[in-house]
mmCIF file of N, CA and C in Angstrom:
data_model
loop_
_atom_site.group_PDB
_atom_site.id
_atom_site.type_symbol
_atom_site.label_atom_id
_atom_site.label_comp_id
_atom_site.label_asym_id
_atom_site.label_seq_id
_atom_site.Cartn_x
_atom_site.Cartn_y
_atom_site.Cartn_z
ATOM 1 N N MET A 29 6.318 -1.290 -0.270
ATOM 2 C CA MET A 29 7.066 -0.145 -0.696
ATOM 3 C C MET A 29 6.187 1.078 -0.564
ATOM 4 N N GLY A 30 6.752 2.203 -0.250
ATOM 5 C CA GLY A 30 5.997 3.434 -0.091
ATOM 6 C C GLY A 30 5.693 4.088 -1.416
ATOM 7 N N CYS A 31 4.901 5.120 -1.368
ATOM 8 C CA CYS A 31 4.574 5.882 -2.567
ATOM 9 C C CYS A 31 5.825 6.628 -2.998
ATOM 10 N N THR A 32 6.081 6.665 -4.286
ATOM 11 C CA THR A 32 7.270 7.351 -4.779
ATOM 12 C C THR A 32 6.876 8.457 -5.734
ATOM 13 N N SER A 33 7.811 9.332 -6.000
ATOM 14 C CA SER A 33 7.556 10.389 -6.964
ATOM 15 C C SER A 33 7.459 9.780 -8.358
ATOM 16 N N SER A 34 6.905 10.509 -9.297
ATOM 17 C CA SER A 34 6.708 9.978 -10.634
ATOM 18 C C SER A 34 8.019 9.825 -11.397
ATOM 19 N N ARG A 35 9.091 10.434 -10.907
ATOM 20 C CA ARG A 35 10.380 10.319 -11.585
ATOM 21 C C ARG A 35 10.888 8.893 -11.620
ATOM 22 N N ASN A 36 10.769 8.178 -10.530
ATOM 23 C CA ASN A 36 11.345 6.854 -10.447
ATOM 24 C C ASN A 36 10.415 5.971 -9.633
ATOM 25 N N ILE A 37 9.509 5.306 -10.288
ATOM 26 C CA ILE A 37 8.469 4.569 -9.574
ATOM 27 C C ILE A 37 8.942 3.199 -9.084
ATOM 28 N N LEU A 38 10.037 2.678 -9.611
ATOM 29 C CA LEU A 38 10.472 1.336 -9.254
ATOM 30 C C LEU A 38 11.371 1.286 -8.027
ATOM 31 N N GLU A 39 12.108 2.335 -7.766
ATOM 32 C CA GLU A 39 13.044 2.322 -6.649
ATOM 33 C C GLU A 39 12.689 3.411 -5.645
ATOM 34 N N PRO A 40 12.680 3.065 -4.353
ATOM 35 C CA PRO A 40 12.401 4.112 -3.361
ATOM 36 C C PRO A 40 13.531 5.129 -3.329
ATOM 37 N N ASP A 41 13.192 6.381 -3.054
ATOM 38 C CA ASP A 41 14.214 7.400 -2.911
ATOM 39 C C ASP A 41 13.915 8.214 -1.655
ATOM 40 N N HIS A 42 14.704 9.218 -1.396
ATOM 41 C CA HIS A 42 14.535 9.980 -0.161
ATOM 42 C C HIS A 42 13.297 10.858 -0.190
ATOM 43 N N GLU A 43 12.680 11.034 -1.367
ATOM 44 C CA GLU A 43 11.459 11.817 -1.460
ATOM 45 C C GLU A 43 10.220 10.939 -1.304
ATOM 46 N N SER A 44 10.411 9.659 -1.039
ATOM 47 C CA SER A 44 9.283 8.748 -0.879
ATOM 48 C C SER A 44 8.424 9.166 0.296
ATOM 49 N N GLN A 45 7.147 8.865 0.180
ATOM 50 C CA GLN A 45 6.214 9.162 1.249
ATOM 51 C C GLN A 45 5.582 7.873 1.714
ATOM 52 N N GLN A 46 5.098 7.879 2.931
ATOM 53 C CA GLN A 46 4.352 6.723 3.404
ATOM 54 C C GLN A 46 3.018 6.683 2.675
ATOM 55 N N HIS A 47 2.427 5.505 2.646
ATOM 56 C CA HIS A 47 1.109 5.360 2.028
ATOM 57 C C HIS A 47 0.075 6.168 2.806
ATOM 58 N N ALA A 48 -0.903 6.693 2.099
ATOM 59 C CA ALA A 48 -2.021 7.427 2.708
ATOM 60 C C ALA A 48 -3.247 6.522 2.591
ATOM 61 N N PHE A 49 -3.400 5.594 3.542
ATOM 62 C CA PHE A 49 -4.462 4.596 3.461
ATOM 63 C C PHE A 49 -5.829 5.165 3.828
ATOM 64 N N ARG A 50 -6.838 4.640 3.156
ATOM 65 C CA ARG A 50 -8.235 4.904 3.493
ATOM 66 C C ARG A 50 -8.975 3.585 3.386
ATOM 67 N N SER A 51 -10.084 3.467 4.097
ATOM 68 C CA SER A 51 -10.896 2.247 4.018
ATOM 69 C C SER A 51 -11.603 2.197 2.668
ATOM 70 N N LYS A 52 -11.710 0.993 2.132
ATOM 71 C CA LYS A 52 -12.379 0.820 0.848
ATOM 72 C C LYS A 52 -13.137 -0.496 0.867
ATOM 73 N N VAL A 53 -14.342 -0.482 0.315
ATOM 74 C CA VAL A 53 -15.147 -1.692 0.178
ATOM 75 C C VAL A 53 -14.965 -2.194 -1.247
ATOM 76 N N PHE A 54 -14.558 -3.442 -1.375
ATOM 77 C CA PHE A 54 -14.334 -4.051 -2.683
ATOM 78 C C PHE A 54 -15.541 -4.899 -3.068
ATOM 79 N N LYS A 55 -16.091 -4.652 -4.252
ATOM 80 C CA LYS A 55 -17.251 -5.417 -4.719
ATOM 81 C C LYS A 55 -16.852 -6.821 -5.150
ATOM 82 N N LYS A 56 -15.638 -6.938 -5.701
ATOM 83 C CA LYS A 56 -15.091 -8.245 -6.095
ATOM 84 C C LYS A 56 -13.801 -8.461 -5.320
ATOM 85 N N PRO A 57 -13.487 -9.721 -4.994
ATOM 86 C CA PRO A 57 -12.226 -9.979 -4.271
ATOM 87 C C PRO A 57 -11.020 -9.481 -5.069
ATOM 88 N N ARG A 58 -10.092 -8.845 -4.368
ATOM 89 C CA ARG A 58 -8.831 -8.383 -4.959
ATOM 90 C C ARG A 58 -7.685 -8.921 -4.142
ATOM 91 N N PRO A 59 -6.570 -9.254 -4.780
ATOM 92 C CA PRO A 59 -5.428 -9.754 -4.000
ATOM 93 C C PRO A 59 -4.763 -8.631 -3.216
ATOM 94 N N CYS A 60 -4.387 -8.954 -2.003
ATOM 95 C CA CYS A 60 -3.635 -8.032 -1.155
ATOM 96 C C CYS A 60 -2.229 -7.893 -1.739
ATOM 97 N N ASN A 61 -1.741 -6.652 -1.866
ATOM 98 C CA ASN A 61 -0.408 -6.434 -2.415
ATOM 99 C C ASN A 61 0.706 -6.902 -1.484
ATOM 100 N N LEU A 62 0.383 -7.163 -0.215
ATOM 101 C CA LEU A 62 1.407 -7.629 0.720
ATOM 102 C C LEU A 62 1.421 -9.154 0.822
ATOM 103 N N CYS A 63 0.285 -9.743 1.206
ATOM 104 C CA CYS A 63 0.254 -11.192 1.454
ATOM 105 C C CYS A 63 -0.318 -12.001 0.286
ATOM 106 N N HIS A 64 -0.881 -11.330 -0.700
ATOM 107 C CA HIS A 64 -1.411 -11.936 -1.924
ATOM 108 C C HIS A 64 -2.675 -12.774 -1.721
ATOM 109 N N LEU A 65 -3.240 -12.774 -0.522
ATOM 110 C CA LEU A 65 -4.512 -13.452 -0.291
ATOM 111 C C LEU A 65 -5.639 -12.504 -0.705
ATOM 112 N N PRO A 66 -6.796 -13.039 -1.104
ATOM 113 C CA PRO A 66 -7.877 -12.155 -1.555
ATOM 114 C C PRO A 66 -8.460 -11.301 -0.426
ATOM 115 N N ILE A 67 -8.776 -10.068 -0.762
ATOM 116 C CA ILE A 67 -9.500 -9.181 0.138
ATOM 117 C C ILE A 67 -10.968 -9.367 -0.222
ATOM 118 N N GLN A 68 -11.756 -9.916 0.690
ATOM 119 C CA GLN A 68 -13.127 -10.296 0.378
ATOM 120 C C GLN A 68 -14.102 -9.130 0.338
ATOM 121 N N SER A 69 -14.010 -8.206 1.268
ATOM 122 C CA SER A 69 -14.982 -7.112 1.278
ATOM 123 C C SER A 69 -14.311 -5.773 1.588
ATOM 124 N N GLU A 70 -13.905 -5.561 2.842
ATOM 125 C CA GLU A 70 -13.313 -4.284 3.210
ATOM 126 C C GLU A 70 -11.810 -4.414 3.404
ATOM 127 N N GLY A 71 -11.083 -3.427 2.869
ATOM 128 C CA GLY A 71 -9.642 -3.401 3.011
ATOM 129 C C GLY A 71 -9.159 -1.970 3.063
ATOM 130 N N SER A 72 -7.891 -1.765 2.770
ATOM 131 C CA SER A 72 -7.290 -0.430 2.753
ATOM 132 C C SER A 72 -6.701 -0.170 1.380
ATOM 133 N N SER A 73 -6.806 1.072 0.926
ATOM 134 C CA SER A 73 -6.275 1.470 -0.366
ATOM 135 C C SER A 73 -5.543 2.792 -0.198
ATOM 136 N N CYS A 74 -4.354 2.900 -0.802
ATOM 137 C CA CYS A 74 -3.592 4.145 -0.737
ATOM 138 C C CYS A 74 -4.213 5.156 -1.698
ATOM 139 N N ARG A 75 -4.465 6.365 -1.201
ATOM 140 C CA ARG A 75 -5.063 7.411 -2.037
ATOM 141 C C ARG A 75 -4.109 7.883 -3.129
ATOM 142 N N VAL A 76 -2.808 7.694 -2.942
ATOM 143 C CA VAL A 76 -1.821 8.205 -3.887
ATOM 144 C C VAL A 76 -1.487 7.176 -4.974
ATOM 145 N N CYS A 77 -1.115 5.958 -4.574
ATOM 146 C CA CYS A 77 -0.622 4.976 -5.550
ATOM 147 C C CYS A 77 -1.536 3.780 -5.751
ATOM 148 N N LYS A 78 -2.682 3.736 -5.039
ATOM 149 C CA LYS A 78 -3.686 2.667 -5.190
ATOM 150 C C LYS A 78 -3.215 1.302 -4.681
ATOM 151 N N TYR A 79 -2.198 1.266 -3.838
ATOM 152 C CA TYR A 79 -1.755 0.031 -3.186
ATOM 153 C C TYR A 79 -2.916 -0.469 -2.338
ATOM 154 N N VAL A 80 -3.267 -1.755 -2.444
ATOM 155 C CA VAL A 80 -4.376 -2.298 -1.654
ATOM 156 C C VAL A 80 -3.884 -3.416 -0.745
ATOM 157 N N CYS A 81 -4.483 -3.488 0.446
ATOM 158 C CA CYS A 81 -4.114 -4.526 1.392
ATOM 159 C C CYS A 81 -5.247 -4.740 2.387
ATOM 160 N N HIS A 82 -5.149 -5.838 3.130
ATOM 161 C CA HIS A 82 -6.086 -6.079 4.226
ATOM 162 C C HIS A 82 -5.854 -5.042 5.312
ATOM 163 N N LYS A 83 -6.882 -4.772 6.091
ATOM 164 C CA LYS A 83 -6.712 -3.886 7.254
ATOM 165 C C LYS A 83 -5.621 -4.439 8.173
ATOM 166 N N SER A 84 -5.602 -5.774 8.311
ATOM 167 C CA SER A 84 -4.619 -6.405 9.198
ATOM 168 C C SER A 84 -3.198 -6.333 8.641
ATOM 169 N N CYS A 85 -3.026 -6.117 7.354
ATOM 170 C CA CYS A 85 -1.698 -6.013 6.737
ATOM 171 C C CYS A 85 -1.197 -4.575 6.692
ATOM 172 N N GLU A 86 -2.062 -3.618 6.936
ATOM 173 C CA GLU A 86 -1.703 -2.200 6.810
ATOM 174 C C GLU A 86 -0.505 -1.821 7.681
ATOM 175 N N GLU A 87 -0.479 -2.240 8.921
ATOM 176 C CA GLU A 87 0.637 -1.908 9.810
ATOM 177 C C GLU A 87 1.932 -2.568 9.334
ATOM 178 N N LYS A 88 1.850 -3.778 8.794
ATOM 179 C CA LYS A 88 3.046 -4.459 8.263
ATOM 180 C C LYS A 88 3.619 -3.691 7.083
ATOM 181 N N VAL A 89 2.738 -3.109 6.256
ATOM 182 C CA VAL A 89 3.185 -2.299 5.112
ATOM 183 C C VAL A 89 3.936 -1.076 5.620
ATOM 184 N N ARG A 90 3.404 -0.425 6.648
ATOM 185 C CA ARG A 90 4.073 0.757 7.218
ATOM 186 C C ARG A 90 5.435 0.387 7.794
ATOM 187 N N GLU A 91 5.503 -0.735 8.511
ATOM 188 C CA GLU A 91 6.771 -1.192 9.088
ATOM 189 C C GLU A 91 7.790 -1.510 7.985
ATOM 190 N N GLN A 92 7.312 -2.141 6.920
ATOM 191 C CA GLN A 92 8.177 -2.490 5.795
ATOM 192 C C GLN A 92 8.756 -1.235 5.150
ATOM 193 N N PHE A 93 7.931 -0.203 4.994
ATOM 194 C CA PHE A 93 8.389 1.053 4.417
ATOM 195 C C PHE A 93 9.457 1.697 5.291
ATOM 196 N N LEU A 94 9.221 1.728 6.603
ATOM 197 C CA LEU A 94 10.182 2.377 7.514
ATOM 198 C C LEU A 94 11.510 1.635 7.552
ATOM 199 N N SER A 95 11.488 0.320 7.321
ATOM 200 C CA SER A 95 12.733 -0.451 7.342
ATOM 201 C C SER A 95 13.606 -0.173 6.117
ATOM 202 N N LEU A 96 13.056 0.473 5.098
ATOM 203 C CA LEU A 96 13.839 0.808 3.897
ATOM 204 C C LEU A 96 14.824 1.937 4.168
ATOM 205 N N PHE A 97 14.555 2.723 5.203
ATOM 206 C CA PHE A 97 15.404 3.899 5.447
ATOM 207 C C PHE A 97 16.172 3.715 6.681
#
């Protein structure tokens, strides 16, 4: 799901934005929000909503967001 405005965080709306991913190094494994497998070291994190995923899952997240509209 894409980043949403603070008005309604559970449901996407027309003001939703795509995630603004940046590379992040994780000191401890964290589960990927898309595939739920642990991210061992480097992954992607959204600067706006803190969504985390593997680098390899990042494009799938973008595709999933675009399919909502």
